[in-house]
Every structure is written in structure tokens, then in C-alpha cells.
Tab-separated table of N, CA and C in Angstrom:
chain	number	residue	atom	x	y	z
A	162	MET	N	-19.303	-7.492	0.299
A	162	MET	CA	-18.856	-6.121	0.113
A	162	MET	C	-17.862	-5.767	1.210
A	163	LYS	N	-16.762	-5.119	0.826
A	163	LYS	CA	-15.750	-4.735	1.800
A	163	LYS	C	-16.195	-3.514	2.580
A	164	LYS	N	-15.845	-3.496	3.851
A	164	LYS	CA	-16.213	-2.382	4.715
A	164	LYS	C	-15.081	-1.356	4.730
A	165	ASP	N	-15.415	-0.087	4.591
A	165	ASP	CA	-14.421	0.975	4.679
A	165	ASP	C	-13.983	1.135	6.125
A	166	VAL	N	-12.707	1.417	6.302
A	166	VAL	CA	-12.178	1.642	7.640
A	166	VAL	C	-11.505	3.004	7.683
A	167	GLY	N	-11.430	3.572	8.871
A	167	GLY	CA	-10.798	4.862	9.036
A	167	GLY	C	-9.291	4.733	9.149
A	168	MET	N	-8.625	5.870	8.975
A	168	MET	CA	-7.169	5.887	9.057
A	168	MET	C	-6.754	7.285	9.492
A	169	ARG	N	-5.865	7.360	10.451
A	169	ARG	CA	-5.363	8.656	10.888
A	169	ARG	C	-3.936	8.847	10.403
A	170	VAL	N	-3.667	10.018	9.880
A	170	VAL	CA	-2.330	10.339	9.398
A	170	VAL	C	-1.945	11.697	9.970
A	171	ARG	N	-0.780	11.739	10.586
A	171	ARG	CA	-0.312	13.006	11.152
A	171	ARG	C	0.538	13.748	10.125
A	172	VAL	N	0.120	14.978	9.830
A	172	VAL	CA	0.885	15.854	8.946
A	172	VAL	C	0.877	17.251	9.553
A	173	SER	N	1.821	18.056	9.107
A	173	SER	CA	1.858	19.425	9.627
A	173	SER	C	0.615	20.178	9.161
A	174	ARG	N	0.230	21.153	9.925
A	174	ARG	CA	-0.946	21.960	9.578
A	174	ARG	C	-0.736	22.657	8.226
A	175	ASP	N	0.489	23.139	7.992
A	175	ASP	CA	0.770	23.830	6.723
A	175	ASP	C	0.581	22.892	5.532
A	176	LEU	N	1.127	21.682	5.626
A	176	LEU	CA	0.978	20.718	4.533
A	176	LEU	C	-0.483	20.387	4.315
A	177	ARG	N	-1.205	20.158	5.394
A	177	ARG	CA	-2.634	19.843	5.306
A	177	ARG	C	-3.393	20.970	4.621
A	178	ASP	N	-3.141	22.196	5.047
A	178	ASP	CA	-3.849	23.344	4.469
A	178	ASP	C	-3.522	23.515	2.986
A	179	GLU	N	-2.249	23.352	2.625
A	179	GLU	CA	-1.858	23.474	1.223
A	179	GLU	C	-2.494	22.361	0.386
A	180	PHE	N	-2.526	21.165	0.948
A	180	PHE	CA	-3.145	20.035	0.245
A	180	PHE	C	-4.631	20.304	0.019
A	181	LEU	N	-5.320	20.760	1.039
A	181	LEU	CA	-6.751	21.048	0.902
A	181	LEU	C	-6.993	22.134	-0.144
A	182	LEU	N	-6.160	23.164	-0.167
A	182	LEU	CA	-6.304	24.225	-1.169
A	182	LEU	C	-6.067	23.681	-2.578
A	183	ALA	N	-5.060	22.821	-2.726
A	183	ALA	CA	-4.779	22.225	-4.036
A	183	ALA	C	-5.952	21.356	-4.489
A	184	CYS	N	-6.531	20.615	-3.571
A	184	CYS	CA	-7.692	19.774	-3.906
A	184	CYS	C	-8.880	20.642	-4.316
A	185	GLN	N	-9.089	21.720	-3.569
A	185	GLN	CA	-10.188	22.625	-3.908
A	185	GLN	C	-9.983	23.233	-5.289
A	186	ALA	N	-8.736	23.566	-5.624
A	186	ALA	CA	-8.432	24.148	-6.932
A	186	ALA	C	-8.743	23.163	-8.053
A	187	ASP	N	-8.565	21.871	-7.780
A	187	ASP	CA	-8.884	20.829	-8.764
A	187	ASP	C	-10.323	20.355	-8.645
A	188	ASP	N	-11.072	20.935	-7.696
A	188	ASP	CA	-12.470	20.572	-7.456
A	188	ASP	C	-12.613	19.081	-7.164
A	189	LYS	N	-11.683	18.575	-6.321
A	189	LYS	CA	-11.731	17.173	-5.913
A	189	LYS	C	-11.668	17.100	-4.392
A	190	PRO	N	-12.426	16.191	-3.791
A	190	PRO	CA	-12.357	16.017	-2.339
A	190	PRO	C	-10.982	15.468	-1.934
A	191	ALA	N	-10.476	15.949	-0.811
A	191	ALA	CA	-9.167	15.518	-0.321
A	191	ALA	C	-9.130	14.003	-0.111
A	192	ALA	N	-10.176	13.433	0.426
A	192	ALA	CA	-10.210	11.986	0.678
A	192	ALA	C	-10.094	11.205	-0.627
A	193	GLN	N	-10.731	11.685	-1.686
A	193	GLN	CA	-10.648	11.016	-2.989
A	193	GLN	C	-9.204	11.048	-3.490
A	194	MET	N	-8.530	12.181	-3.340
A	194	MET	CA	-7.149	12.299	-3.802
A	194	MET	C	-6.231	11.362	-3.018
A	195	ILE	N	-6.426	11.273	-1.718
A	195	ILE	CA	-5.597	10.378	-0.899
A	195	ILE	C	-5.814	8.930	-1.328
A	196	ARG	N	-7.068	8.541	-1.571
A	196	ARG	CA	-7.334	7.177	-2.042
A	196	ARG	C	-6.652	6.915	-3.388
A	197	GLU	N	-6.691	7.907	-4.290
A	197	GLU	CA	-6.039	7.749	-5.594
A	197	GLU	C	-4.526	7.603	-5.424
A	198	PHE	N	-3.916	8.404	-4.538
A	198	PHE	CA	-2.484	8.285	-4.275
A	198	PHE	C	-2.158	6.901	-3.729
A	199	MET	N	-2.977	6.421	-2.806
A	199	MET	CA	-2.745	5.111	-2.210
A	199	MET	C	-2.861	4.002	-3.250
A	200	ARG	N	-3.889	4.066	-4.095
A	200	ARG	CA	-4.050	3.049	-5.139
A	200	ARG	C	-2.857	3.041	-6.093
A	201	ALA	N	-2.409	4.222	-6.491
A	201	ALA	CA	-1.263	4.313	-7.413
A	201	ALA	C	-0.015	3.732	-6.767
A	202	TYR	N	0.183	4.003	-5.486
A	202	TYR	CA	1.356	3.480	-4.781
A	202	TYR	C	1.301	1.957	-4.697
A	203	VAL	N	0.148	1.437	-4.346
A	203	VAL	CA	-0.016	-0.017	-4.226
A	203	VAL	C	0.206	-0.694	-5.582
A	204	GLU	N	-0.307	-0.090	-6.646
A	204	GLU	CA	-0.123	-0.664	-7.982
A	204	GLU	C	1.353	-0.677	-8.387
A	205	SER	N	2.096	0.340	-7.973
A	205	SER	CA	3.505	0.416	-8.375
A	205	SER	C	4.432	-0.325	-7.416
A	206	HIS	N	3.901	-0.831	-6.318
A	206	HIS	CA	4.678	-1.586	-5.337
A	206	HIS	C	3.942	-2.863	-4.966
A	207	PRO	N	3.866	-3.817	-5.903
A	207	PRO	CA	3.098	-5.033	-5.626
A	207	PRO	C	3.712	-5.840	-4.475
A	208	VAL	N	2.851	-6.415	-3.690
A	208	VAL	CA	3.252	-7.252	-2.567
A	208	VAL	C	2.746	-8.654	-2.847
A	209	PRO	N	3.617	-9.658	-2.697
A	209	PRO	CA	3.149	-11.026	-2.955
A	209	PRO	C	2.028	-11.404	-2.000
A	210	SER	N	1.101	-12.191	-2.503
A	210	SER	CA	0.014	-12.651	-1.638
A	210	SER	C	0.578	-13.611	-0.607
A	211	GLU	N	-0.180	-13.876	0.437
A	211	GLU	CA	0.266	-14.780	1.502
A	211	GLU	C	0.554	-16.172	0.946
A	212	ASP	N	-0.296	-16.636	0.019
A	212	ASP	CA	-0.091	-17.959	-0.582
A	212	ASP	C	1.215	-17.999	-1.359
A	213	ASN	N	1.507	-16.937	-2.135
A	213	ASN	CA	2.752	-16.896	-2.897
A	213	ASN	C	3.959	-16.857	-1.977
A	214	THR	N	3.853	-16.162	-0.871
A	214	THR	CA	4.959	-16.082	0.092
A	214	THR	C	5.255	-17.461	0.654
A	215	LYS	N	4.213	-18.229	0.975
A	215	LYS	CA	4.406	-19.588	1.491
A	215	LYS	C	5.080	-20.455	0.441
A	216	ASN	N	4.634	-20.340	-0.820
A	216	ASN	CA	5.237	-21.130	-1.891
A	216	ASN	C	6.692	-20.750	-2.104
A	217	GLU	N	7.016	-19.453	-2.030
A	217	GLU	CA	8.395	-19.022	-2.205
A	217	GLU	C	9.271	-19.565	-1.084
A	218	SER	N	8.764	-19.594	0.134
A	218	SER	CA	9.534	-20.132	1.253
A	218	SER	C	9.818	-21.609	1.040
A	219	ARG	N	8.813	-22.341	0.582
A	219	ARG	CA	9.005	-23.766	0.305
A	219	ARG	C	10.037	-23.957	-0.803
A	220	ASP	N	9.961	-23.135	-1.847
A	220	ASP	CA	10.911	-23.226	-2.959
A	220	ASP	C	12.326	-22.921	-2.494
A	221	GLU	N	12.476	-21.901	-1.646
A	221	GLU	CA	13.802	-21.561	-1.130
A	221	GLU	C	14.363	-22.707	-0.304
A	222	HIS	N	13.510	-23.334	0.507
A	222	HIS	CA	13.931	-24.464	1.326
A	222	HIS	C	14.385	-25.622	0.430
A	223	ALA	N	13.612	-25.884	-0.618
A	223	ALA	CA	13.963	-26.964	-1.542
A	223	ALA	C	15.269	-26.638	-2.266
A	224	ASP	N	15.480	-25.388	-2.632
A	224	ASP	CA	16.722	-24.991	-3.301
A	224	ASP	C	17.920	-25.225	-2.385
A	225	ARG	N	17.788	-24.852	-1.110
A	225	ARG	CA	18.891	-25.059	-0.162
A	225	ARG	C	19.177	-26.546	0.016
A	226	ARG	N	18.092	-27.330	0.109
A	226	ARG	CA	18.244	-28.758	0.277
A	226	ARG	C	18.933	-29.375	-0.941
A	227	ASN	N	18.528	-28.963	-2.139
A	227	ASN	CA	19.122	-29.495	-3.366
A	227	ASN	C	20.581	-29.065	-3.519
A	228	SER	N	20.917	-27.846	-3.104
A	228	SER	CA	22.297	-27.388	-3.255
A	228	SER	C	23.230	-28.145	-2.294
A	229	LYS	N	22.723	-28.589	-1.155
A	229	LYS	CA	23.523	-29.371	-0.214
A	229	LYS	C	23.799	-30.766	-0.775
A	230	GLN	N	22.809	-31.301	-1.539
A	230	GLN	CA	22.951	-32.642	-2.090
A	230	GLN	C	23.863	-32.657	-3.308
A	231	GLY	N	23.907	-31.593	-4.052
A	231	GLY	CA	24.617	-31.602	-5.308
A	231	GLY	C	25.914	-30.951	-5.221
């Protein structure tokens, strides 16, 4: 099971207060909304896994090597 970790984010007091009021109006906890925003962002901005990054580097190296030979 993954362990939850804390995170600090600096925002203006006005933005924070408006966000909390908006969350209260939707009857949702602010932390839940932030997690949902983060998940949506991560889903729309995929990052290659470390293994894929290593494979891409190897492929790029092989491409450069092949282009020099041909």
C-alpha cells in the first residue's frame, strides 16, 4: 500500500479563501478537489516511465550511429 505524503503549496490568502468557499458550495473537501485536479493534470500530461526513457535514449543513440554509417 502506498503511503500518503504531505505537500505545501503557497497561494494568496484571497485565492485560498475563494477556493475554500467554492469547495464548500459544492460540498466537497478542498483536499479532495486538489487531488482530483492533480489526477486530471497527470492524466492529460503523461510522462514516460524511467524504463521507457532508457529505451528511448538507446534508440536515439542507435539512430545516430546508423545515420553516420549510412
